[in-house]
Coordinates of C-alpha atoms in Angstrom, one line a residue:
X711 CA -1.5 100.2 127.0
X712 CA 1.6 101.9 128.0
X713 CA 2.2 105.3 128.6
X714 CA 4.5 106.2 125.1
X715 CA 3.2 108.4 122.8
X716 CA 2.9 106.2 120.0
X717 CA 1.4 108.6 118.1
X718 CA 3.5 111.5 118.1
X719 CA 6.7 109.7 117.7
X720 CA 4.9 108.0 114.5
X721 CA 4.2 111.0 113.1
X722 CA 7.9 111.9 112.7
X723 CA 9.2 108.7 111.9
X724 CA 11.4 108.2 108.7
X725 CA 10.4 105.4 106.0
X726 CA 13.9 104.5 105.7
X727 CA 15.5 101.3 106.7
X728 CA 17.3 101.1 110.3
X729 CA 16.9 99.6 113.7
X730 CA 14.8 100.2 116.4
X731 CA 15.2 100.2 119.8
X732 CA 12.6 100.0 122.6
X733 CA 13.1 100.6 126.2
X734 CA 11.4 100.3 129.7
X735 CA 10.8 103.5 132.4
X736 CA 14.3 102.4 133.8
X737 CA 16.1 103.0 130.8
X738 CA 16.8 99.5 130.0
X739 CA 16.9 98.1 127.1
X740 CA 14.0 95.8 125.9
X741 CA 14.4 95.1 122.5
X742 CA 16.2 95.2 119.4
X743 CA 14.2 95.0 115.7
X744 CA 15.3 95.8 112.3
X745 CA 13.0 97.7 109.3
X746 CA 13.1 98.0 105.6
X747 CA 10.8 100.9 106.6
X748 CA 11.0 102.2 109.8
X749 CA 7.4 104.0 110.4
X750 CA 5.8 101.1 108.9
X751 CA 7.9 98.8 110.9
X752 CA 7.3 100.2 114.4
X753 CA 3.7 100.8 113.7
X754 CA 2.6 97.8 113.7
X755 CA 3.1 97.5 117.7
X756 CA 0.9 99.7 118.2
X757 CA -2.5 98.2 116.3
X758 CA -6.2 98.1 117.8
X759 CA -5.6 94.3 117.4
X760 CA -4.0 90.8 116.2
X761 CA -1.3 91.6 118.8
X762 CA -0.4 88.6 120.5
X763 CA -0.2 88.5 124.1
X764 CA 3.7 88.4 124.6
X765 CA 3.5 91.4 122.1
X766 CA 1.1 93.5 124.0
X767 CA 2.8 92.6 127.8
X768 CA 5.8 94.3 125.4
X769 CA 4.4 97.4 124.0
X770 CA 2.9 97.5 127.8
X771 CA 6.7 98.5 129.2
X772 CA 7.5 100.7 126.0
X773 CA 8.5 104.0 127.8
X774 CA 11.2 105.1 124.6
X775 CA 11.5 104.0 121.3
X776 CA 14.9 105.4 119.3
X777 CA 16.0 104.7 115.9
X778 CA 19.2 104.1 113.7
X779 CA 18.5 105.2 110.1
X780 CA 20.8 103.3 108.1
X781 CA 21.8 103.4 104.2
X782 CA 20.1 99.6 103.2
X783 CA 18.6 96.9 104.7
X784 CA 21.8 95.3 104.9
X785 CA 23.3 98.1 107.3
X786 CA 20.3 97.2 109.3
X787 CA 20.7 94.1 109.3
X788 CA 24.4 93.9 111.0
X789 CA 23.7 96.6 113.1
X790 CA 21.2 94.7 114.3
X791 CA 23.3 92.0 114.9
X792 CA 25.7 93.7 116.5
X793 CA 23.4 95.3 119.4
X794 CA 21.7 91.8 120.3
X795 CA 24.9 90.5 120.7
X796 CA 26.0 93.5 123.2
X797 CA 23.1 94.3 125.3
X798 CA 21.2 90.6 124.7
X799 CA 18.2 92.0 125.2
X800 CA 14.6 90.1 127.3
X801 CA 12.5 90.1 124.2
X802 CA 14.6 89.1 121.5
X803 CA 15.2 85.8 120.6
X804 CA 19.1 84.9 122.0
X805 CA 21.6 82.3 120.6
X806 CA 23.5 80.6 123.3
X807 CA 26.6 79.1 121.0
X808 CA 29.0 80.8 120.3
X809 CA 32.2 78.7 120.5
X810 CA 34.5 77.8 117.7
X811 CA 33.6 74.4 115.8
X812 CA 36.9 71.8 115.4
X813 CA 38.2 70.9 111.9
X814 CA 40.9 68.3 111.3
X815 CA 44.4 69.6 110.7
X816 CA 46.7 67.4 108.5
X817 CA 50.1 69.4 109.2
X818 CA 52.3 70.3 105.9
X819 CA 55.8 71.3 106.8
X820 CA 56.7 68.2 108.8
X821 CA 58.2 64.7 106.7
X822 CA 56.1 63.1 108.0
X823 CA 52.8 64.7 108.7
X824 CA 50.1 64.8 111.3
X825 CA 46.7 64.5 111.9
X826 CA 44.8 66.0 114.8
X827 CA 41.5 68.3 116.3
X828 CA 42.3 71.5 115.9
X829 CA 39.9 74.6 117.2
X830 CA 40.4 78.7 116.9
X831 CA 42.6 80.5 114.7
X832 CA 44.0 79.1 111.4
X833 CA 47.9 80.2 112.1
X834 CA 49.9 76.8 111.4
X835 CA 50.7 75.9 107.9
X836 CA 48.4 72.5 106.6
X837 CA 45.7 72.0 105.6
X838 CA 42.3 71.8 107.6
X839 CA 39.1 70.1 107.2
X840 CA 35.7 70.7 108.4
X841 CA 34.2 72.1 110.0
X842 CA 32.9 69.7 112.4
X843 CA 29.2 70.2 114.4
X844 CA 31.4 68.8 117.5
X845 CA 34.4 67.6 118.9
X846 CA 32.9 64.0 119.5
X847 CA 32.6 64.0 115.2
X848 CA 36.4 65.0 115.1
X849 CA 36.9 62.3 117.6
X850 CA 34.8 59.6 115.4
X851 CA 36.8 60.4 112.1
X852 CA 40.3 60.5 113.6
X853 CA 39.5 57.4 115.3
X854 CA 38.1 55.7 111.3
X855 CA 41.2 57.8 109.3
X856 CA 43.5 55.6 112.3
X857 CA 42.2 52.6 111.3
X858 CA 42.4 52.7 107.4
X859 CA 45.6 54.3 106.6
X860 CA 47.2 54.9 109.3
X861 CA 49.0 58.0 110.2
X862 CA 50.1 59.2 112.6
X863 CA 48.3 61.1 115.4
X864 CA 50.9 61.7 118.0
X865 CA 51.8 64.9 119.6
X866 CA 55.6 66.6 117.6
X867 CA 56.9 65.9 120.8
X868 CA 56.4 62.9 121.4
X869 CA 57.1 62.2 118.3
X870 CA 60.6 63.2 118.5
X871 CA 61.7 60.9 121.2
X872 CA 60.5 57.4 120.2
X873 CA 63.5 54.5 120.3
X874 CA 61.1 52.2 119.9
X875 CA 57.3 51.7 118.3
X876 CA 54.7 53.2 120.7
X877 CA 51.3 51.0 121.7
X878 CA 49.3 52.1 118.2
X879 CA 51.9 50.6 116.2
X880 CA 51.4 47.2 118.0
X881 CA 47.7 47.8 117.2
X882 CA 48.2 47.9 113.6
X883 CA 47.0 51.7 113.7
X884 CA 50.3 53.3 113.0
X885 CA 53.2 53.0 110.4
X886 CA 55.9 54.2 113.0
X887 CA 57.3 56.7 110.8
X888 CA 58.8 58.0 114.1
X889 CA 61.6 54.7 114.1
X890 CA 61.9 54.7 110.2
X891 CA 59.5 52.0 109.7
X892 CA 58.3 53.4 106.5
X893 CA 59.2 55.3 104.2
X894 CA 58.6 59.0 103.6
X895 CA 56.8 57.7 100.5
X896 CA 54.8 55.5 101.3
X897 CA 53.6 57.2 104.2
X898 CA 53.0 60.3 101.7
X899 CA 50.8 58.1 100.1
X900 CA 48.7 57.3 103.1
X901 CA 49.0 61.1 103.8
X902 CA 47.6 62.1 100.3
X903 CA 45.0 58.9 100.3
X904 CA 43.9 61.0 103.6
X905 CA 43.6 64.0 102.2
X906 CA 41.3 62.8 99.4
X907 CA 38.6 60.9 101.9
X908 CA 38.5 64.4 104.3
X909 CA 38.8 66.2 100.7
X910 CA 35.3 64.4 99.9
X911 CA 37.2 62.5 96.5
X912 CA 35.7 59.4 97.9
X913 CA 35.2 58.0 94.4
X914 CA 38.7 58.8 92.9
X915 CA 40.7 57.4 95.9
X916 CA 38.5 54.3 95.6
X917 CA 39.3 53.8 92.0
X918 CA 43.0 54.9 92.8
X919 CA 43.0 51.8 95.4
X920 CA 41.5 49.7 93.5
X921 CA 44.3 50.0 90.8
X922 CA 46.8 49.9 93.3
X923 CA 45.7 46.9 94.2
X924 CA 45.4 45.3 90.9
X925 CA 49.3 46.3 90.3
X926 CA 50.8 45.1 93.7
X927 CA 48.6 41.7 93.7
X928 CA 50.4 41.7 89.6
X929 CA 54.1 42.5 91.2
X930 CA 53.0 39.3 93.6
X931 CA 53.3 41.8 96.5
X932 CA 50.7 39.8 98.0
X933 CA 50.5 42.0 101.7
X934 CA 50.4 45.3 99.9
X935 CA 47.7 44.5 98.2
X936 CA 46.0 43.4 101.0
X937 CA 46.8 46.6 102.7
X938 CA 44.9 48.0 99.8
X939 CA 41.8 45.7 100.0
X940 CA 41.5 46.2 103.4
X941 CA 41.6 50.5 102.8
X942 CA 39.3 49.8 99.7
X943 CA 36.4 47.9 101.9
X944 CA 36.5 50.5 104.3
X945 CA 35.8 53.1 102.6
X946 CA 33.2 51.7 100.7
X947 CA 31.5 50.8 103.8
X948 CA 31.8 54.4 105.0
X949 CA 29.9 55.5 101.7
X950 CA 26.7 52.5 101.7
X951 CA 26.1 54.4 106.0
X952 CA 25.8 57.7 103.9
X953 CA 22.3 57.0 102.8
X954 CA 22.3 59.7 100.3
X955 CA 24.0 59.7 96.9
X956 CA 24.5 61.8 94.0
X957 CA 24.8 65.1 95.9
X958 CA 27.9 67.2 95.9
X959 CA 28.6 70.8 97.4
X960 CA 29.0 72.5 101.1
X961 CA 25.7 73.7 102.1
X962 CA 23.9 74.0 105.4
X963 CA 20.5 72.8 106.6
X964 CA 18.3 74.5 108.3
X965 CA 15.1 73.3 109.8
X966 CA 12.5 75.5 112.2
X967 CA 9.6 74.2 114.0
X968 CA 7.5 75.6 116.4
X969 CA 5.2 74.0 119.0
X970 CA 3.7 73.8 122.8
X971 CA 5.1 77.7 123.1
X972 CA 8.3 76.4 122.4
X973 CA 10.7 76.2 118.8
X974 CA 13.4 73.6 117.6
X975 CA 16.2 74.7 115.5
X976 CA 17.9 71.5 113.7
X977 CA 21.2 72.3 111.3
X978 CA 22.8 69.4 109.1
X979 CA 26.5 70.2 108.6
X980 CA 27.1 68.8 104.7
X981 CA 30.3 69.2 103.1
X982 CA 31.9 67.7 100.0
X983 CA 28.4 65.7 100.3
X984 CA 28.7 64.2 103.2
X985 CA 27.1 64.9 106.3
X986 CA 29.3 65.6 109.4
X987 CA 26.6 65.7 112.0
X988 CA 23.8 67.7 113.6
X989 CA 23.3 70.4 116.4
X990 CA 20.2 71.0 117.9
X991 CA 18.9 75.0 119.0
X992 CA 16.0 75.0 121.3
X993 CA 15.5 79.2 121.0
X994 CA 13.4 80.6 123.8
X995 CA 10.4 82.3 122.0
X996 CA 9.5 85.9 123.9
X997 CA 7.2 87.5 121.6
X998 CA 5.3 84.0 120.0
X999 CA 7.4 84.0 116.7
X1000 CA 6.0 81.8 113.6
X1001 CA 9.1 79.5 111.8
X1002 CA 9.8 82.6 109.3
X1003 CA 10.5 84.2 112.2
X1004 CA 12.7 82.7 114.6
X1005 CA 14.8 81.7 111.4
X1006 CA 14.8 85.3 110.8
X1007 CA 16.3 86.4 114.3
X1008 CA 18.3 83.0 114.2
X1009 CA 20.0 82.9 110.9
X1010 CA 22.0 86.5 111.8
X1011 CA 23.3 85.4 115.3
X1012 CA 24.2 81.7 113.7
X1013 CA 26.3 83.4 111.2
X1014 CA 27.8 86.9 111.7
X1015 CA 30.2 85.8 114.5
X1016 CA 33.3 85.7 113.3
X1017 CA 34.5 81.8 114.2
X1018 CA 31.8 80.5 112.5
X1019 CA 32.2 79.9 109.2
X1020 CA 29.7 80.4 106.7
X1021 CA 29.1 77.9 103.5
X1022 CA 28.2 78.6 100.0
X1023 CA 25.1 77.7 100.3
X1024 CA 22.3 77.4 102.8
X1025 CA 19.0 75.6 102.8
X1026 CA 15.8 76.8 105.2
X1027 CA 12.6 75.1 105.7
X1028 CA 10.8 78.4 105.0
X1029 CA 12.2 81.2 103.7
X1030 CA 12.4 84.1 106.5
X1031 CA 11.4 88.3 105.4
X1032 CA 14.4 89.7 104.4
X1033 CA 16.0 86.6 103.6
X1034 CA 17.6 88.1 100.1
X1035 CA 19.6 91.4 102.7
X1036 CA 20.7 88.7 104.6
X1037 CA 22.2 87.0 101.5
X1038 CA 24.1 90.3 100.7
X1039 CA 25.2 90.4 104.3
X1040 CA 26.4 87.5 104.9
X1041 CA 28.1 87.0 101.3
X1042 CA 30.2 90.1 102.3
X1043 CA 31.2 88.6 105.9
X1044 CA 32.2 85.7 103.2
X1045 CA 33.6 87.4 100.5
X1046 CA 32.1 85.1 98.5
X1047 CA 28.8 84.2 97.1
X1048 CA 26.0 82.7 100.0
X1049 CA 22.8 81.5 98.5
X1050 CA 19.6 80.8 101.0
X1051 CA 17.1 78.9 99.6
X1052 CA 14.1 76.7 100.5
X1053 CA 12.5 75.4 97.2
X1054 CA 15.3 72.7 96.8
X1055 CA 15.1 69.2 95.2
X1056 CA 16.6 65.1 95.0
X1057 CA 19.5 64.8 97.7
X1058 CA 18.9 68.8 99.3
X1059 CA 15.2 68.1 99.5
X1060 CA 15.7 64.4 101.4
X1061 CA 18.2 66.0 103.9
X1062 CA 15.6 69.2 104.6
X1063 CA 13.2 66.4 105.0
X1064 CA 16.2 64.7 107.6
X1065 CA 16.1 68.2 109.6
X1066 CA 12.9 68.5 109.8
X1067 CA 11.5 65.2 111.1
X1068 CA 14.7 65.4 113.4
X1069 CA 13.5 68.7 114.9
X1070 CA 10.2 67.9 114.8
X1071 CA 11.2 64.9 117.2
X1072 CA 13.7 66.7 119.1
X1073 CA 10.8 69.5 120.2
X1074 CA 8.1 66.9 121.4
X1075 CA 11.0 64.4 123.3
X1076 CA 12.3 68.7 125.2
X1077 CA 8.9 69.7 125.4
X1078 CA 7.8 66.1 127.0
X1079 CA 10.7 66.2 129.5
X1080 CA 9.6 70.1 130.6
X1081 CA 6.4 68.8 131.1
X1082 CA 7.7 65.6 132.8
X1083 CA 9.4 68.7 135.0
X1084 CA 6.7 70.7 135.3
X1085 CA 4.7 67.5 137.0
X1086 CA 7.9 67.1 139.6
X1087 CA 7.7 70.5 140.3
X1088 CA 3.7 70.3 141.6
X1089 CA 4.3 67.3 143.3
X1090 CA 7.2 69.4 145.4
X1091 CA 4.7 72.1 145.9
X1092 CA 2.1 69.2 147.0
X1093 CA 4.3 68.0 149.1
X1094 CA 5.7 71.1 150.7
X1095 CA 2.9 73.0 150.6
X1096 CA 3.8 75.9 149.2
X1097 CA 1.9 78.7 148.3
X1098 CA 3.4 78.5 144.7
X1099 CA 5.5 76.6 142.3
X1100 CA 8.9 77.1 143.2
X1101 CA 10.8 79.4 140.4
X1102 CA 14.4 78.7 141.7
X1103 CA 15.6 75.9 143.9
X1104 CA 19.7 75.6 144.8
X1105 CA 21.6 72.7 146.8
X1106 CA 24.3 72.5 148.9
X1107 CA 26.9 69.7 149.3
X1108 CA 30.6 69.0 151.3
X1109 CA 33.5 66.9 149.1
X1110 CA 36.7 66.4 151.2
X1111 CA 39.3 63.4 151.1
X1112 CA 39.5 62.9 154.9
X1113 CA 39.3 66.3 155.7
X1114 CA 41.7 67.7 152.5
X1115 CA 40.5 69.7 150.1
X1116 CA 37.2 70.6 151.5
X1117 CA 35.4 71.8 148.9
X1118 CA 31.2 73.4 148.9
X1119 CA 29.2 73.3 145.5
X1120 CA 26.1 75.3 145.0
X1121 CA 23.5 74.5 142.2
X1122 CA 20.8 75.8 140.8
X1123 CA 17.8 74.9 139.2
X1124 CA 14.9 76.4 137.8
X1125 CA 11.3 75.5 135.3
X1126 CA 13.7 74.8 132.5
X1127 CA 16.2 72.3 134.6
X1128 CA 19.9 72.9 135.8
X1129 CA 20.9 76.9 135.4
X1130 CA 24.3 75.8 135.0
X1131 CA 25.4 79.7 134.7
X1132 CA 25.0 80.1 138.6
X1133 CA 25.9 77.3 139.7
X1134 CA 29.1 78.3 142.0
X1135 CA 32.0 76.3 144.1
X1136 CA 33.5 77.6 147.8
X1137 CA 37.1 76.5 148.3
X1138 CA 37.2 75.9 152.7
X1139 CA 39.6 76.9 154.9
X1140 CA 40.2 77.7 158.0
X1141 CA 38.1 75.0 159.5
X1142 CA 39.2 72.1 162.0
X1143 CA 39.8 69.2 159.3
X1144 CA 36.4 67.1 158.5
X1145 CA 34.3 69.6 159.9
X1146 CA 31.4 69.1 157.8
X1147 CA 29.4 71.6 159.7
X1148 CA 31.5 74.3 159.7
X1149 CA 32.2 74.3 156.0
X1150 CA 28.8 74.1 155.5
X1151 CA 28.3 77.8 157.2
X1152 CA 31.3 78.9 155.5
X1153 CA 29.8 77.8 152.0
X1154 CA 26.2 79.1 152.9
X1155 CA 27.5 82.7 154.6
X1156 CA 29.6 83.1 151.5
X1157 CA 26.9 82.5 149.1
X1158 CA 24.0 84.6 150.6
X1159 CA 26.3 87.6 151.6
X1160 CA 26.8 88.0 148.2
X1161 CA 22.8 87.4 147.4
X1162 CA 22.2 89.5 150.0
X1163 CA 23.6 92.0 148.5
X1164 CA 21.8 91.8 145.3
X1165 CA 24.0 89.6 143.0
X1166 CA 21.6 87.1 142.0
X1167 CA 17.9 86.1 143.0
X1168 CA 17.7 84.3 146.4
X1169 CA 16.5 80.7 146.3
X1170 CA 12.3 79.5 147.0
X1171 CA 13.6 76.7 148.3
X1172 CA 17.3 75.5 149.6
X1173 CA 18.2 72.0 149.6
X1174 CA 20.9 70.8 151.7
X1175 CA 22.2 67.0 151.6
X1176 CA 22.2 66.6 155.2
X1177 CA 20.1 66.3 158.2
X1178 CA 19.5 67.8 160.9
X1179 CA 22.7 69.2 162.1
X1180 CA 23.1 70.7 158.6
X1181 CA 19.5 71.9 157.9
X1182 CA 20.6 74.0 162.2
X1183 CA 23.4 75.1 160.4
X1184 CA 21.7 76.8 157.4
X1185 CA 18.6 78.1 159.5
X1186 CA 21.3 79.9 161.6
X1187 CA 22.9 81.4 158.9
X1188 CA 19.6 82.6 157.7
X1189 CA 18.6 84.0 161.2
X1190 CA 21.7 85.7 161.0
X1191 CA 22.0 87.3 157.5
X1192 CA 17.9 88.2 158.5
X1193 CA 17.1 86.4 154.6
X1194 CA 13.4 85.3 155.3
X1195 CA 11.0 83.4 153.1
X1196 CA 13.2 80.5 151.8
X1197 CA 11.9 76.9 152.4
X1198 CA 14.8 74.9 153.9
X1199 CA 15.4 71.0 153.3
X1200 CA 17.6 68.5 154.4
X1201 CA 18.1 65.7 152.1
X1202 CA 19.2 62.8 154.8
X1203 CA 20.5 59.7 153.5
X1204 CA 18.6 56.8 155.3
X1205 CA 19.9 53.8 157.5
X1206 CA 20.7 51.8 153.8
X1207 CA 22.2 54.7 152.3
X1208 CA 20.1 53.8 149.0
X1209 CA 18.5 56.1 146.7
X1210 CA 14.2 56.2 147.2
X1211 CA 14.9 55.6 151.2
X1212 CA 15.8 59.1 151.6
X1213 CA 14.2 61.4 154.8
X1214 CA 13.5 65.1 154.4
X1215 CA 13.8 66.9 157.3
X1216 CA 12.0 70.2 157.8
X1217 CA 14.2 73.5 157.8
X1218 CA 10.8 75.3 160.4
X1219 CA 10.2 72.9 162.8
X1220 CA 12.4 70.0 161.9
X1221 CA 9.4 67.4 160.9
X1222 CA 11.0 64.8 158.9
X1223 CA 9.0 62.7 155.9
X1224 CA 9.8 60.0 153.9
X1225 CA 8.5 59.9 150.6
X1226 CA 8.0 57.1 148.5
X1227 CA 10.2 56.2 145.7
X1228 CA 8.2 56.6 143.1
X1229 CA 7.2 60.0 143.8
X1230 CA 8.2 62.5 141.5
X1231 CA 8.5 64.9 144.0
X1232 CA 11.7 62.8 146.1
X1233 CA 12.8 62.0 141.8
X1234 CA 13.2 66.0 141.3
X1235 CA 15.1 66.6 144.4
X1236 CA 17.6 63.6 144.1
X1237 CA 18.7 65.2 140.7
X1238 CA 19.1 67.9 142.6
X1239 CA 21.0 66.3 145.5
X1240 CA 22.9 63.8 142.5
X1241 CA 23.9 67.1 140.6
X1242 CA 25.2 69.1 143.7
X1243 CA 26.7 66.0 144.6
X1244 CA 28.7 65.4 141.2
X1245 CA 29.7 68.9 141.1
X1246 CA 31.5 68.3 144.8
X1247 CA 33.1 66.0 143.7
X1248 CA 34.2 67.2 140.2
X1249 CA 36.0 70.4 142.4
X1250 CA 37.4 68.7 145.3
X1251 CA 38.8 66.4 143.1
X1252 CA 40.4 69.1 140.8
X1253 CA 41.8 71.3 144.0
X1254 CA 43.0 67.4 146.2
X1255 CA 45.2 66.6 142.6
X1256 CA 46.3 70.3 142.6
X1257 CA 47.7 70.3 145.8
X1258 CA 49.3 67.5 145.3
X1259 CA 51.1 68.2 142.4
X1260 CA 52.1 71.4 144.0
X1261 CA 55.9 71.1 145.0
X1262 CA 56.1 70.4 148.9
X1263 CA 59.1 73.7 148.4
X1264 CA 56.4 76.2 147.8
X1265 CA 55.5 78.1 150.0
X1266 CA 58.5 78.0 152.5
X1267 CA 59.3 81.9 154.4
X1268 CA 62.0 82.6 152.0
X1269 CA 62.6 80.1 149.8
X1270 CA 62.0 81.7 146.4
X1271 CA 62.2 80.2 142.6
X1272 CA 66.0 80.4 143.1
X1273 CA 66.8 79.1 146.0
X1274 CA 64.2 76.3 145.6
X1275 CA 65.9 75.6 142.3
X1276 CA 70.0 75.4 144.0
X1277 CA 67.9 73.1 146.7
X1278 CA 66.3 70.4 143.8
X1279 CA 69.6 70.6 142.1
X1280 CA 71.3 69.9 144.9
X1281 CA 69.3 66.7 146.3
X1282 CA 67.9 65.6 143.1
X1283 CA 64.0 65.8 144.2
X1284 CA 61.6 67.4 147.2
X1285 CA 61.9 64.0 148.3
X1286 CA 65.8 64.1 148.2
X1287 CA 64.9 67.7 150.2
X1288 CA 62.9 66.4 152.8
X1289 CA 65.0 63.8 153.7
X1290 CA 67.9 66.1 154.2
X1291 CA 68.8 67.2 157.7
X1292 CA 69.9 70.8 159.1
X1293 CA 73.3 70.1 158.6
X1294 CA 73.1 68.8 154.7
X1295 CA 70.8 72.0 154.1
X1296 CA 72.9 74.5 155.4
X1297 CA 75.6 73.5 152.7
X1298 CA 74.0 74.6 149.8
X1299 CA 75.0 78.1 148.6
X1300 CA 72.7 80.8 150.6
X1301 CA 71.0 78.7 152.9
X1302 CA 72.1 80.2 156.9
X1303 CA 72.0 77.7 159.2
X1304 CA 68.3 80.0 160.3
X1305 CA 67.1 79.1 156.8
X1306 CA 68.0 75.6 156.8
X1307 CA 65.8 75.0 160.2
X1308 CA 62.7 76.9 159.1
X1309 CA 63.2 74.7 155.8
X1310 CA 63.2 71.2 157.9
X1311 CA 60.7 72.5 160.2
X1312 CA 57.9 73.6 157.2
X1313 CA 59.1 69.6 155.7
X1314 CA 58.7 68.0 158.6
X1315 CA 56.1 70.2 161.2
X1316 CA 58.3 69.5 164.4
X1317 CA 61.2 71.5 166.3
X1318 CA 64.9 71.2 165.9
X1319 CA 66.8 68.0 165.1
X1320 CA 70.0 67.6 166.7
X1321 CA 73.1 67.7 164.3

């Protein structure tokens, strides 16, 4: 039990609603919770029995508890959410997803409205359909709409500067309003059909299309009737693929499952009776929470972020404690009534069953993946003769094009796989082009000087994509920085340079070994090495492309924006400036003979040229 005097504290504690914050001996916040009755809730942590192992571990660290009394349980819920979001306590379930959801935007201020993907503040005039669970779901819908209704999706700047139809018109994906190949009336009709479809009024749209098809056929406009027929056929196909009919409304379905010390929450997004998509979350369990406790922690974080839309109805597989208070808080946030339910029938029950089955399947796959990672780590521990299972591994790689735009990557893996928030790239400068040893030395020094200063955690294993030379470089850097306890392993490509023939070079002693192609330890090393390679190449290409798109006139001493503009205006391009001699450069206003020579020398890397 902790050194905290809980008896004295609990005697004075109020029974009113509020928020409690638990701190350790160093004053670090451990946990934030809310309560309808503060005394009853906090007392439950100090029971003589019935506590889980993780809860006992939390209680053992408590040195102080601070409470904030609120007027209502709803106020306590909102305060708890804000504190968790601000401080991210280690024992709270944390949701690491706060980006806004994408929408389909239909402009209304244009003569020929445009469809596009939209994310962020809704400032433009138009109609926003959604939200969609991901950008890929939006693009899939836009692709379908482009085939069926052929409403333009091009940028306004592209649209205004066309003199002939683009490829989208040629492949029958656009009616080319940019060059007047469709009347404003016909285009407006397709826009109206698009809005009906996106608004969930598919049945009304299909009736209208069937009537239009018959009228066009009666007027002997067979080509127009064929267009309506094709649109109707496409819509009927989509309607059939929805799988669940006879439902309506705007709602989210959330199903949580807990197994093997892990949790999974599956969210289905339903808008206008259509399932727009789903998203899977794996919130880490901190205190052996049950399903309703997982949802109680997950729901406030998921919906109380300002950018996340709140539907009128939220369906869960287990009703969490305090759901009435949460519903009132969400109602306040949304500005309209929000209901949270668990007992549903018909289509909603089928959606909920689908979400639960998906969550169970995803969690089993997730656990299998974690088990596979554990087996690989155990194999790596045995192969390298480590005293304990490695908790943190880092891998460095160097990428360049014949010495140009050299970039070093550092990727980090832990027992859960890639830890992308800890990845780092280093732009390498001040070395001989193509000197990979110097590049590796610079990257390692920059990385581990920071870690030595306490700006992160040191790894158990340091992998180097390279052979004995690179490993020796790494050992030298670690010795200079007086860092010990890090196992250094080089991953050298074999003679064939194919996966499965790598040679491992040990930092201590330089021993070499080759692992069989089916060795789980080798599979883990390959995954880490390949990720470092990918991350380095991505950074190198971005740096190289940025360098190549930068004007060759930038960086010349004495040449600012004004003189650069004069040079480009006179010679027409940077290439024209490069082709000019000193005498021609001197003719430009503001360019002296000395400056002209400097420009020439900078562009050609040589001495004076005779005039």
